Amino acid sequence: MGFAYVSNINSRDVSVIDTKTHSVVATVRVDGFPQSIALSPDDKLVYVVFQNPISNSFGIKAIDTKTHSVITTIQDSNIPFKVAFLPNGNLAYTLDFTFRNVSVIDTKTHSIIANVLVGDNPSASPQNIVISPNGLLAYVTNFGSQFQPGNTVSVIDTKTHAVIATILVEDNPSSIAFTPDSKIAYVLNNGNSNFPGNTVSVIEAKTHSVIATVQVGRFPIAISITPDGKLAYILNLLDGLSVVDTKTNSVIATILPIGSDPLSVSISPDGKLAYVSDRFVNTGNITVIDTKTHSIITRIPVGNIQPHNIAYTPDGKLVYVTNFGGNSVSVFDTKTHTVISTVRVGLSPLDVVFSSM
């Protein structure tokens, strides 16, 4: 079936889980605190972003999925915290919010070949980077500051590694998602503690222009689009889950209640289910939603283990959920929506990706 790679921030390592036996078969040491983790399209490499402020060391560990070992370290003078591969696997992009930088990595030589400055002013802080499914563009959301709002999306041409457009959106954009055809990008405008955002900017990738603004719940924080591109599920910190029809760019359903501190939403490979994590310390749960009826199928209480990120196995039969406060990964059967295994990993697991090798 393959392997799951889990980044454990506070034990500074990556757990490798055999998805057939749900057991840890290797632990890969990382020099610093692992952040984002990504799998190359050919399943051969896992890139793990790490930060080690004590030794002033930052960069990426490249893990060979055949041997579950680090084959090289890519040192970065910036402080990366996000990483994403292009669909062809030739390049990877890392995002650094401190220096408003995107590093471009040649995955054959594991070397940085370009640096791209993003954001429209010195106080803007890049928050997220997403590559379009066709691999032609990278979108970076730039969060504002108290004194000088960012409120923009930087558009990078992945052939030239240059910013070709800066798109003005609304207050403090965070998460982004492209439709599968790469034509439209949805940007969540998160707002701030004083002025909660409640909108989504709809961007046409061909013209790099906002073609619609959709009002959703307060503090939209995560988004997942169905594989057919017809629906966008937008998770709001305070107002449940907004379901947006991507043809009309209108909210067609609001799903409540979701939880006290929801964090992530993920739609199954067949588009039939959505899993939502609620990391609230005392009453955390996983909510399972039927995407045809936009109704809650079940809510699975998990207690104080703080479920964070959600990932489906490629066949969609299992869901892995990292439990940040429980130092474990819960494995759910998507037919019965029950926990079939709890895998002990390192301290404070955050991200998870799957390899079929």
mmCIF file of C-alpha atoms in Angstrom:
data_model
loop_
_atom_site.group_PDB
_atom_site.id
_atom_site.type_symbol
_atom_site.label_atom_id
_atom_site.label_comp_id
_atom_site.label_asym_id
_atom_site.label_seq_id
_atom_site.Cartn_x
_atom_site.Cartn_y
_atom_site.Cartn_z
ATOM 1 C CA MET A 1 0.000 0.000 0.000
ATOM 2 C CA GLY A 2 2.897 2.374 0.637
ATOM 3 C CA PHE A 3 4.186 4.636 3.372
ATOM 4 C CA ALA A 4 3.109 7.728 5.265
ATOM 5 C CA TYR A 5 5.681 10.364 6.182
ATOM 6 C CA VAL A 6 4.878 12.436 9.280
ATOM 7 C CA SER A 7 6.796 15.529 10.386
ATOM 8 C CA ASN A 8 7.190 15.744 14.178
ATOM 9 C CA ILE A 9 8.086 19.294 15.164
ATOM 10 C CA ASN A 10 9.255 18.905 18.753
ATOM 11 C CA SER A 11 11.156 15.625 18.408
ATOM 12 C CA ARG A 12 12.841 16.993 15.283
ATOM 13 C CA ASP A 13 12.255 13.942 13.151
ATOM 14 C CA VAL A 14 10.046 12.307 10.531
ATOM 15 C CA SER A 15 8.149 9.083 11.233
ATOM 16 C CA VAL A 16 7.741 6.624 8.368
ATOM 17 C CA ILE A 17 4.589 4.517 8.705
ATOM 18 C CA ASP A 18 3.833 1.340 6.753
ATOM 19 C CA THR A 19 0.207 1.934 5.715
ATOM 20 C CA LYS A 20 -0.461 -1.792 5.460
ATOM 21 C CA THR A 21 0.496 -2.586 9.047
ATOM 22 C CA HIS A 22 0.066 0.948 10.506
ATOM 23 C CA SER A 23 3.414 0.663 12.213
ATOM 24 C CA VAL A 24 6.450 2.937 12.274
ATOM 25 C CA VAL A 25 9.224 1.331 10.203
ATOM 26 C CA ALA A 26 11.744 4.172 10.318
ATOM 27 C CA THR A 27 12.478 7.447 12.080
ATOM 28 C CA VAL A 28 14.430 10.002 10.092
ATOM 29 C CA ARG A 29 16.346 12.576 12.117
ATOM 30 C CA VAL A 30 16.092 16.234 11.064
ATOM 31 C CA ASP A 31 18.598 18.892 12.206
ATOM 32 C CA GLY A 32 15.890 21.298 13.352
ATOM 33 C CA PHE A 33 12.167 21.703 13.740
ATOM 34 C CA PRO A 34 10.467 20.141 10.693
ATOM 35 C CA GLN A 35 7.696 22.251 9.217
ATOM 36 C CA SER A 36 6.061 21.574 5.861
ATOM 37 C CA ILE A 37 6.565 18.243 4.116
ATOM 38 C CA ALA A 38 5.938 17.391 0.447
ATOM 39 C CA LEU A 39 6.196 14.345 -1.812
ATOM 40 C CA SER A 40 7.616 14.554 -5.331
ATOM 41 C CA PRO A 41 5.173 13.576 -8.126
ATOM 42 C CA ASP A 42 7.234 10.465 -8.971
ATOM 43 C CA ASP A 43 7.065 9.285 -5.330
ATOM 44 C CA LYS A 44 10.854 9.137 -5.081
ATOM 45 C CA LEU A 45 11.562 12.092 -2.810
ATOM 46 C CA VAL A 46 10.180 13.688 0.313
ATOM 47 C CA TYR A 47 11.232 17.266 0.993
ATOM 48 C CA VAL A 48 11.074 18.372 4.626
ATOM 49 C CA VAL A 49 11.521 22.028 5.527
ATOM 50 C CA PHE A 50 13.419 22.491 8.782
ATOM 51 C CA GLN A 51 14.360 25.417 11.018
ATOM 52 C CA ASN A 52 17.062 25.407 13.673
ATOM 53 C CA PRO A 53 17.360 28.904 15.213
ATOM 54 C CA ILE A 54 19.936 27.717 17.766
ATOM 55 C CA SER A 55 22.513 26.760 15.130
ATOM 56 C CA ASN A 56 21.163 29.341 12.685
ATOM 57 C CA SER A 57 20.547 26.527 10.221
ATOM 58 C CA PHE A 58 17.593 26.508 7.827
ATOM 59 C CA GLY A 59 16.751 24.532 4.756
ATOM 60 C CA ILE A 60 15.355 21.279 3.401
ATOM 61 C CA LYS A 61 16.114 17.638 4.034
ATOM 62 C CA ALA A 62 15.694 15.428 0.962
ATOM 63 C CA ILE A 63 14.555 11.926 1.938
ATOM 64 C CA ASP A 64 14.802 8.943 -0.421
ATOM 65 C CA THR A 65 11.489 7.054 -0.172
ATOM 66 C CA LYS A 66 13.189 3.774 -1.106
ATOM 67 C CA THR A 67 15.648 3.815 1.780
ATOM 68 C CA HIS A 68 13.820 6.230 4.141
ATOM 69 C CA SER A 69 17.064 8.104 4.611
ATOM 70 C CA VAL A 70 18.311 11.662 4.098
ATOM 71 C CA ILE A 71 20.300 11.856 0.881
ATOM 72 C CA THR A 72 21.168 15.554 1.052
ATOM 73 C CA THR A 73 20.567 18.806 2.891
ATOM 74 C CA ILE A 74 19.708 21.966 0.987
ATOM 75 C CA GLN A 75 20.868 24.900 3.086
ATOM 76 C CA ASP A 76 18.899 28.114 2.666
ATOM 77 C CA SER A 77 19.989 31.582 3.762
ATOM 78 C CA ASN A 78 16.297 32.386 4.192
ATOM 79 C CA ILE A 79 13.904 30.784 6.691
ATOM 80 C CA PRO A 80 11.567 28.510 4.720
ATOM 81 C CA PHE A 81 8.393 27.090 6.236
ATOM 82 C CA LYS A 82 6.383 25.860 3.225
ATOM 83 C CA VAL A 83 7.401 23.652 0.314
ATOM 84 C CA ALA A 84 5.590 22.604 -2.884
ATOM 85 C CA PHE A 85 6.666 20.598 -5.938
ATOM 86 C CA LEU A 86 5.770 21.471 -9.494
ATOM 87 C CA PRO A 87 3.643 18.742 -11.150
ATOM 88 C CA ASN A 88 6.568 17.620 -13.335
ATOM 89 C CA GLY A 89 8.763 17.268 -10.259
ATOM 90 C CA ASN A 90 11.690 19.190 -11.782
ATOM 91 C CA LEU A 91 11.399 22.084 -9.357
ATOM 92 C CA ALA A 92 10.244 22.780 -5.822
ATOM 93 C CA TYR A 93 9.308 26.140 -4.332
ATOM 94 C CA THR A 94 9.820 27.077 -0.693
ATOM 95 C CA LEU A 95 8.226 30.063 1.029
ATOM 96 C CA ASP A 96 9.827 32.256 3.680
ATOM 97 C CA PHE A 97 7.615 34.758 5.493
ATOM 98 C CA THR A 98 10.476 36.541 7.278
ATOM 99 C CA PHE A 99 12.311 37.814 4.204
ATOM 100 C CA ARG A 100 9.363 37.769 1.736
ATOM 101 C CA ASN A 101 11.206 35.234 -0.357
ATOM 102 C CA VAL A 102 10.434 32.218 -2.510
ATOM 103 C CA SER A 103 13.389 29.906 -3.154
ATOM 104 C CA VAL A 104 13.357 27.828 -6.341
ATOM 105 C CA ILE A 105 15.026 24.415 -6.041
ATOM 106 C CA ASP A 106 16.257 22.186 -8.846
ATOM 107 C CA THR A 107 15.233 18.740 -7.577
ATOM 108 C CA LYS A 108 17.810 16.955 -9.742
ATOM 109 C CA THR A 109 20.766 18.759 -8.220
ATOM 110 C CA HIS A 110 19.009 19.706 -4.958
ATOM 111 C CA SER A 111 20.271 23.251 -5.312
ATOM 112 C CA ILE A 112 18.649 26.682 -5.125
ATOM 113 C CA ILE A 113 18.642 28.212 -8.605
ATOM 114 C CA ALA A 114 16.619 31.383 -7.980
ATOM 115 C CA ASN A 115 15.144 33.620 -5.295
ATOM 116 C CA VAL A 116 11.943 35.557 -5.875
ATOM 117 C CA LEU A 117 10.899 38.571 -3.799
ATOM 118 C CA VAL A 118 7.142 38.605 -3.128
ATOM 119 C CA GLY A 119 4.731 40.985 -1.413
ATOM 120 C CA ASP A 120 4.145 44.618 -2.283
ATOM 121 C CA ASN A 121 5.721 46.264 0.781
ATOM 122 C CA PRO A 122 8.371 45.483 3.420
ATOM 123 C CA SER A 123 5.853 44.741 6.158
ATOM 124 C CA ALA A 124 3.845 42.217 4.143
ATOM 125 C CA SER A 125 4.254 38.639 5.319
ATOM 126 C CA PRO A 126 3.808 35.763 2.830
ATOM 127 C CA GLN A 127 1.522 33.093 4.278
ATOM 128 C CA ASN A 128 0.946 30.401 1.705
ATOM 129 C CA ILE A 129 2.136 29.152 -1.666
ATOM 130 C CA VAL A 130 0.204 26.956 -4.087
ATOM 131 C CA ILE A 131 1.253 25.712 -7.521
ATOM 132 C CA SER A 132 -1.435 25.590 -10.215
ATOM 133 C CA PRO A 133 -2.270 22.014 -11.331
ATOM 134 C CA ASN A 134 -0.842 22.738 -14.795
ATOM 135 C CA GLY A 135 2.405 23.862 -13.190
ATOM 136 C CA LEU A 136 2.541 27.237 -14.936
ATOM 137 C CA LEU A 137 1.935 29.512 -11.962
ATOM 138 C CA ALA A 138 2.705 29.828 -8.258
ATOM 139 C CA TYR A 139 0.343 31.955 -6.177
ATOM 140 C CA VAL A 140 1.594 33.467 -2.911
ATOM 141 C CA THR A 141 -0.727 35.165 -0.419
ATOM 142 C CA ASN A 142 0.742 38.160 1.396
ATOM 143 C CA PHE A 143 -0.624 38.858 4.857
ATOM 144 C CA GLY A 144 -0.768 42.477 5.981
ATOM 145 C CA SER A 145 0.621 44.164 9.062
ATOM 146 C CA GLN A 146 -0.930 46.415 11.683
ATOM 147 C CA PHE A 147 0.455 49.518 9.991
ATOM 148 C CA GLN A 148 0.623 48.618 6.318
ATOM 149 C CA PRO A 149 -1.762 45.988 5.010
ATOM 150 C CA GLY A 150 -0.480 43.496 2.483
ATOM 151 C CA ASN A 151 -3.720 42.121 1.119
ATOM 152 C CA THR A 152 -2.188 40.906 -2.122
ATOM 153 C CA VAL A 153 -1.423 37.763 -4.082
ATOM 154 C CA SER A 154 1.925 37.543 -5.881
ATOM 155 C CA VAL A 155 1.784 35.571 -9.136
ATOM 156 C CA ILE A 156 5.013 33.817 -10.121
ATOM 157 C CA ASP A 157 5.685 32.480 -13.623
ATOM 158 C CA THR A 158 7.333 29.098 -12.989
ATOM 159 C CA LYS A 159 9.251 29.254 -16.275
ATOM 160 C CA THR A 160 10.952 32.582 -15.598
ATOM 161 C CA HIS A 161 10.779 32.572 -11.776
ATOM 162 C CA ALA A 162 9.532 36.157 -11.903
ATOM 163 C CA VAL A 163 6.528 37.898 -10.355
ATOM 164 C CA ILE A 164 4.280 38.717 -13.322
ATOM 165 C CA ALA A 165 1.326 40.172 -11.400
ATOM 166 C CA THR A 166 0.325 41.444 -7.972
ATOM 167 C CA ILE A 167 -3.385 41.071 -7.271
ATOM 168 C CA LEU A 168 -5.147 43.190 -4.687
ATOM 169 C CA VAL A 169 -7.584 41.150 -2.588
ATOM 170 C CA GLU A 170 -9.188 41.786 0.812
ATOM 171 C CA ASP A 171 -7.983 41.800 4.413
ATOM 172 C CA ASN A 172 -5.120 39.405 5.184
ATOM 173 C CA PRO A 173 -5.329 36.599 2.612
ATOM 174 C CA SER A 174 -4.169 33.202 3.832
ATOM 175 C CA SER A 175 -5.129 29.885 2.212
ATOM 176 C CA ILE A 176 -5.412 29.361 -1.553
ATOM 177 C CA ALA A 177 -6.764 26.614 -3.795
ATOM 178 C CA PHE A 178 -6.951 26.197 -7.564
ATOM 179 C CA THR A 179 -9.723 24.456 -9.424
ATOM 180 C CA PRO A 180 -8.422 21.241 -11.068
ATOM 181 C CA ASP A 181 -8.399 22.904 -14.516
ATOM 182 C CA SER A 182 -6.090 25.674 -13.203
ATOM 183 C CA LYS A 183 -8.458 28.383 -14.469
ATOM 184 C CA ILE A 184 -9.631 29.783 -11.127
ATOM 185 C CA ALA A 185 -7.985 30.360 -7.752
ATOM 186 C CA TYR A 186 -9.880 30.872 -4.509
ATOM 187 C CA VAL A 187 -8.172 33.035 -1.872
ATOM 188 C CA LEU A 188 -9.449 33.158 1.716
ATOM 189 C CA ASN A 189 -9.343 36.590 3.320
ATOM 190 C CA ASN A 190 -8.802 35.802 6.973
ATOM 191 C CA GLY A 191 -8.927 39.281 8.521
ATOM 192 C CA ASN A 192 -7.501 39.863 11.998
ATOM 193 C CA SER A 193 -8.559 39.729 15.638
ATOM 194 C CA ASN A 194 -10.129 43.193 15.471
ATOM 195 C CA PHE A 195 -11.732 42.862 12.054
ATOM 196 C CA PRO A 196 -12.624 39.281 11.153
ATOM 197 C CA GLY A 197 -12.472 38.553 7.446
ATOM 198 C CA ASN A 198 -15.442 36.825 5.880
ATOM 199 C CA THR A 199 -14.766 36.829 2.155
ATOM 200 C CA VAL A 200 -13.194 34.743 -0.569
ATOM 201 C CA SER A 201 -11.587 36.404 -3.584
ATOM 202 C CA VAL A 202 -12.159 34.504 -6.832
ATOM 203 C CA ILE A 203 -9.251 35.041 -9.233
ATOM 204 C CA GLU A 204 -9.169 34.245 -12.942
ATOM 205 C CA ALA A 205 -5.695 32.849 -13.619
ATOM 206 C CA LYS A 206 -5.671 33.903 -17.269
ATOM 207 C CA THR A 207 -6.092 37.605 -16.512
ATOM 208 C CA HIS A 208 -4.808 37.602 -12.891
ATOM 209 C CA SER A 209 -7.903 39.553 -11.883
ATOM 210 C CA VAL A 210 -10.562 39.208 -9.185
ATOM 211 C CA ILE A 211 -13.807 38.247 -10.932
ATOM 212 C CA ALA A 212 -15.957 37.738 -7.828
ATOM 213 C CA THR A 213 -15.963 38.149 -4.047
ATOM 214 C CA VAL A 214 -17.924 35.586 -2.052
ATOM 215 C CA GLN A 215 -19.089 36.282 1.477
ATOM 216 C CA VAL A 216 -18.631 33.278 3.762
ATOM 217 C CA GLY A 217 -18.320 32.846 7.541
ATOM 218 C CA ARG A 218 -15.997 34.702 9.887
ATOM 219 C CA PHE A 219 -12.270 33.907 9.704
ATOM 220 C CA PRO A 220 -12.124 31.525 6.719
ATOM 221 C CA ILE A 221 -9.025 29.407 7.385
ATOM 222 C CA ALA A 222 -8.999 26.349 5.098
ATOM 223 C CA ILE A 223 -10.340 25.263 1.726
ATOM 224 C CA SER A 224 -10.740 22.028 -0.218
ATOM 225 C CA ILE A 225 -12.175 21.743 -3.738
ATOM 226 C CA THR A 226 -13.924 18.622 -5.050
ATOM 227 C CA PRO A 227 -12.009 16.655 -7.722
ATOM 228 C CA ASP A 228 -14.590 17.645 -10.369
ATOM 229 C CA GLY A 229 -14.058 21.301 -9.494
ATOM 230 C CA LYS A 230 -17.748 21.978 -8.904
ATOM 231 C CA LEU A 231 -17.681 22.734 -5.175
ATOM 232 C CA ALA A 232 -15.365 24.527 -2.768
ATOM 233 C CA TYR A 233 -15.638 23.641 0.912
ATOM 234 C CA ILE A 234 -14.472 26.591 3.002
ATOM 235 C CA LEU A 235 -13.836 26.103 6.708
ATOM 236 C CA ASN A 236 -14.550 29.125 8.898
ATOM 237 C CA LEU A 237 -13.120 29.417 12.374
ATOM 238 C CA LEU A 238 -16.398 30.734 13.792
ATOM 239 C CA ASP A 239 -19.230 29.992 11.363
ATOM 240 C CA GLY A 240 -18.980 26.376 10.304
ATOM 241 C CA LEU A 241 -18.389 25.202 6.764
ATOM 242 C CA SER A 242 -19.458 27.253 3.733
ATOM 243 C CA VAL A 243 -20.144 25.305 0.531
ATOM 244 C CA VAL A 244 -19.521 27.376 -2.597
ATOM 245 C CA ASP A 245 -20.787 26.507 -6.074
ATOM 246 C CA THR A 246 -17.804 27.313 -8.321
ATOM 247 C CA LYS A 247 -20.017 27.929 -11.342
ATOM 248 C CA THR A 248 -22.065 30.680 -9.722
ATOM 249 C CA ASN A 249 -19.550 31.608 -6.995
ATOM 250 C CA SER A 250 -22.317 31.589 -4.420
ATOM 251 C CA VAL A 251 -22.759 29.858 -1.055
ATOM 252 C CA ILE A 252 -25.284 27.052 -1.520
ATOM 253 C CA ALA A 253 -25.061 25.540 1.973
ATOM 254 C CA THR A 254 -23.680 26.215 5.444
ATOM 255 C CA ILE A 255 -22.858 23.216 7.607
ATOM 256 C CA LEU A 256 -23.092 23.615 11.380
ATOM 257 C CA PRO A 257 -21.862 22.822 13.962
ATOM 258 C CA ILE A 258 -18.293 21.916 13.052
ATOM 259 C CA GLY A 259 -16.383 22.444 16.309
ATOM 260 C CA SER A 260 -14.924 24.925 18.756
ATOM 261 C CA ASP A 261 -11.519 25.260 17.096
ATOM 262 C CA PRO A 262 -11.664 23.773 13.573
ATOM 263 C CA LEU A 263 -8.400 23.647 11.639
ATOM 264 C CA SER A 264 -8.502 21.686 8.388
ATOM 265 C CA VAL A 265 -10.876 20.239 5.805
ATOM 266 C CA SER A 266 -10.062 17.597 3.217
ATOM 267 C CA ILE A 267 -12.214 16.048 0.493
ATOM 268 C CA SER A 268 -11.801 12.383 -0.473
ATOM 269 C CA PRO A 269 -10.285 11.396 -3.856
ATOM 270 C CA ASP A 270 -13.734 10.353 -5.140
ATOM 271 C CA GLY A 271 -15.271 13.621 -3.953
ATOM 272 C CA LYS A 272 -17.940 11.950 -1.832
ATOM 273 C CA LEU A 273 -16.680 12.770 1.671
ATOM 274 C CA ALA A 274 -15.163 15.658 3.572
ATOM 275 C CA TYR A 275 -13.304 15.224 6.858
ATOM 276 C CA VAL A 276 -12.919 18.213 9.192
ATOM 277 C CA SER A 277 -10.608 18.367 12.212
ATOM 278 C CA ASP A 278 -11.408 20.247 15.423
ATOM 279 C CA ARG A 279 -8.334 20.682 17.594
ATOM 280 C CA PHE A 280 -10.093 22.100 20.669
ATOM 281 C CA VAL A 281 -8.188 20.848 23.705
ATOM 282 C CA ASN A 282 -11.073 19.331 25.672
ATOM 283 C CA THR A 283 -13.621 18.293 23.054
ATOM 284 C CA GLY A 284 -11.675 17.703 19.854
ATOM 285 C CA ASN A 285 -13.378 15.711 17.135
ATOM 286 C CA ILE A 286 -13.428 14.697 13.499
ATOM 287 C CA THR A 287 -16.581 15.594 11.572
ATOM 288 C CA VAL A 288 -17.471 13.528 8.494
ATOM 289 C CA ILE A 289 -19.635 15.177 5.814
ATOM 290 C CA ASP A 290 -21.544 13.830 2.822
ATOM 291 C CA THR A 291 -20.674 16.203 -0.044
ATOM 292 C CA LYS A 292 -23.791 15.243 -2.029
ATOM 293 C CA THR A 293 -26.251 16.311 0.658
ATOM 294 C CA HIS A 294 -23.898 18.716 2.521
ATOM 295 C CA SER A 295 -24.906 17.024 5.746
ATOM 296 C CA ILE A 296 -22.988 15.620 8.703
ATOM 297 C CA ILE A 297 -22.735 11.823 8.596
ATOM 298 C CA THR A 298 -21.060 11.434 11.957
ATOM 299 C CA ARG A 299 -18.892 13.194 14.484
ATOM 300 C CA ILE A 300 -16.054 11.192 16.007
ATOM 301 C CA PRO A 301 -14.873 12.450 19.421
ATOM 302 C CA VAL A 302 -11.117 12.239 19.902
ATOM 303 C CA GLY A 303 -10.669 14.217 23.126
ATOM 304 C CA ASN A 304 -7.638 16.339 23.940
ATOM 305 C CA ILE A 305 -5.188 14.996 21.345
ATOM 306 C CA GLN A 306 -5.626 18.086 19.126
ATOM 307 C CA PRO A 307 -6.190 16.594 15.660
ATOM 308 C CA HIS A 308 -4.523 18.758 13.029
ATOM 309 C CA ASN A 309 -3.910 17.782 9.418
ATOM 310 C CA ILE A 310 -5.895 15.277 7.379
ATOM 311 C CA ALA A 311 -4.706 13.143 4.450
ATOM 312 C CA TYR A 312 -6.346 10.345 2.477
ATOM 313 C CA THR A 313 -4.467 7.343 1.174
ATOM 314 C CA PRO A 314 -4.360 7.462 -2.658
ATOM 315 C CA ASP A 315 -7.154 4.867 -2.913
ATOM 316 C CA GLY A 316 -9.328 6.859 -0.501
ATOM 317 C CA LYS A 317 -9.940 3.899 1.795
ATOM 318 C CA LEU A 318 -8.128 5.356 4.784
ATOM 319 C CA VAL A 319 -7.676 8.749 6.390
ATOM 320 C CA TYR A 320 -4.616 9.652 8.444
ATOM 321 C CA VAL A 321 -4.994 12.465 11.000
ATOM 322 C CA THR A 322 -1.998 13.902 12.851
ATOM 323 C CA ASN A 323 -2.688 14.446 16.554
ATOM 324 C CA PHE A 324 -0.488 17.378 17.555
ATOM 325 C CA GLY A 325 -1.251 17.078 21.261
ATOM 326 C CA GLY A 326 -1.352 13.289 21.333
ATOM 327 C CA ASN A 327 1.974 12.466 19.643
ATOM 328 C CA SER A 328 0.128 10.040 17.431
ATOM 329 C CA VAL A 329 -1.641 9.491 14.117
ATOM 330 C CA SER A 330 -5.229 8.243 14.004
ATOM 331 C CA VAL A 331 -6.128 5.962 11.093
ATOM 332 C CA PHE A 332 -9.775 6.093 9.993
ATOM 333 C CA ASP A 333 -11.634 3.626 7.777
ATOM 334 C CA THR A 334 -13.666 5.770 5.352
ATOM 335 C CA LYS A 335 -16.372 3.114 5.014
ATOM 336 C CA THR A 336 -17.151 2.798 8.695
ATOM 337 C CA HIS A 337 -15.717 6.164 9.852
ATOM 338 C CA THR A 338 -14.060 4.437 12.766
ATOM 339 C CA VAL A 339 -10.522 4.560 14.110
ATOM 340 C CA ILE A 340 -8.861 1.287 13.143
ATOM 341 C CA SER A 341 -5.427 2.139 14.475
ATOM 342 C CA THR A 342 -3.570 4.706 16.551
ATOM 343 C CA VAL A 343 0.096 4.983 15.640
ATOM 344 C CA ARG A 344 2.557 6.455 18.122
ATOM 345 C CA VAL A 345 4.971 8.813 16.387
ATOM 346 C CA GLY A 346 7.272 11.637 17.499
ATOM 347 C CA LEU A 347 6.442 14.776 19.466
ATOM 348 C CA SER A 348 3.878 17.201 18.044
ATOM 349 C CA PRO A 349 3.178 15.637 14.634
ATOM 350 C CA LEU A 350 1.994 18.166 12.094
ATOM 351 C CA ASP A 351 2.111 17.255 8.409
ATOM 352 C CA VAL A 352 1.569 13.946 6.611
ATOM 353 C CA VAL A 353 2.083 12.783 3.011
ATOM 354 C CA PHE A 354 1.805 9.378 1.320
ATOM 355 C CA SER A 355 4.168 7.478 -0.930
ATOM 356 C CA SER A 356 3.172 4.358 -2.869
ATOM 357 C CA MET A 357 6.739 3.020 -2.924
#
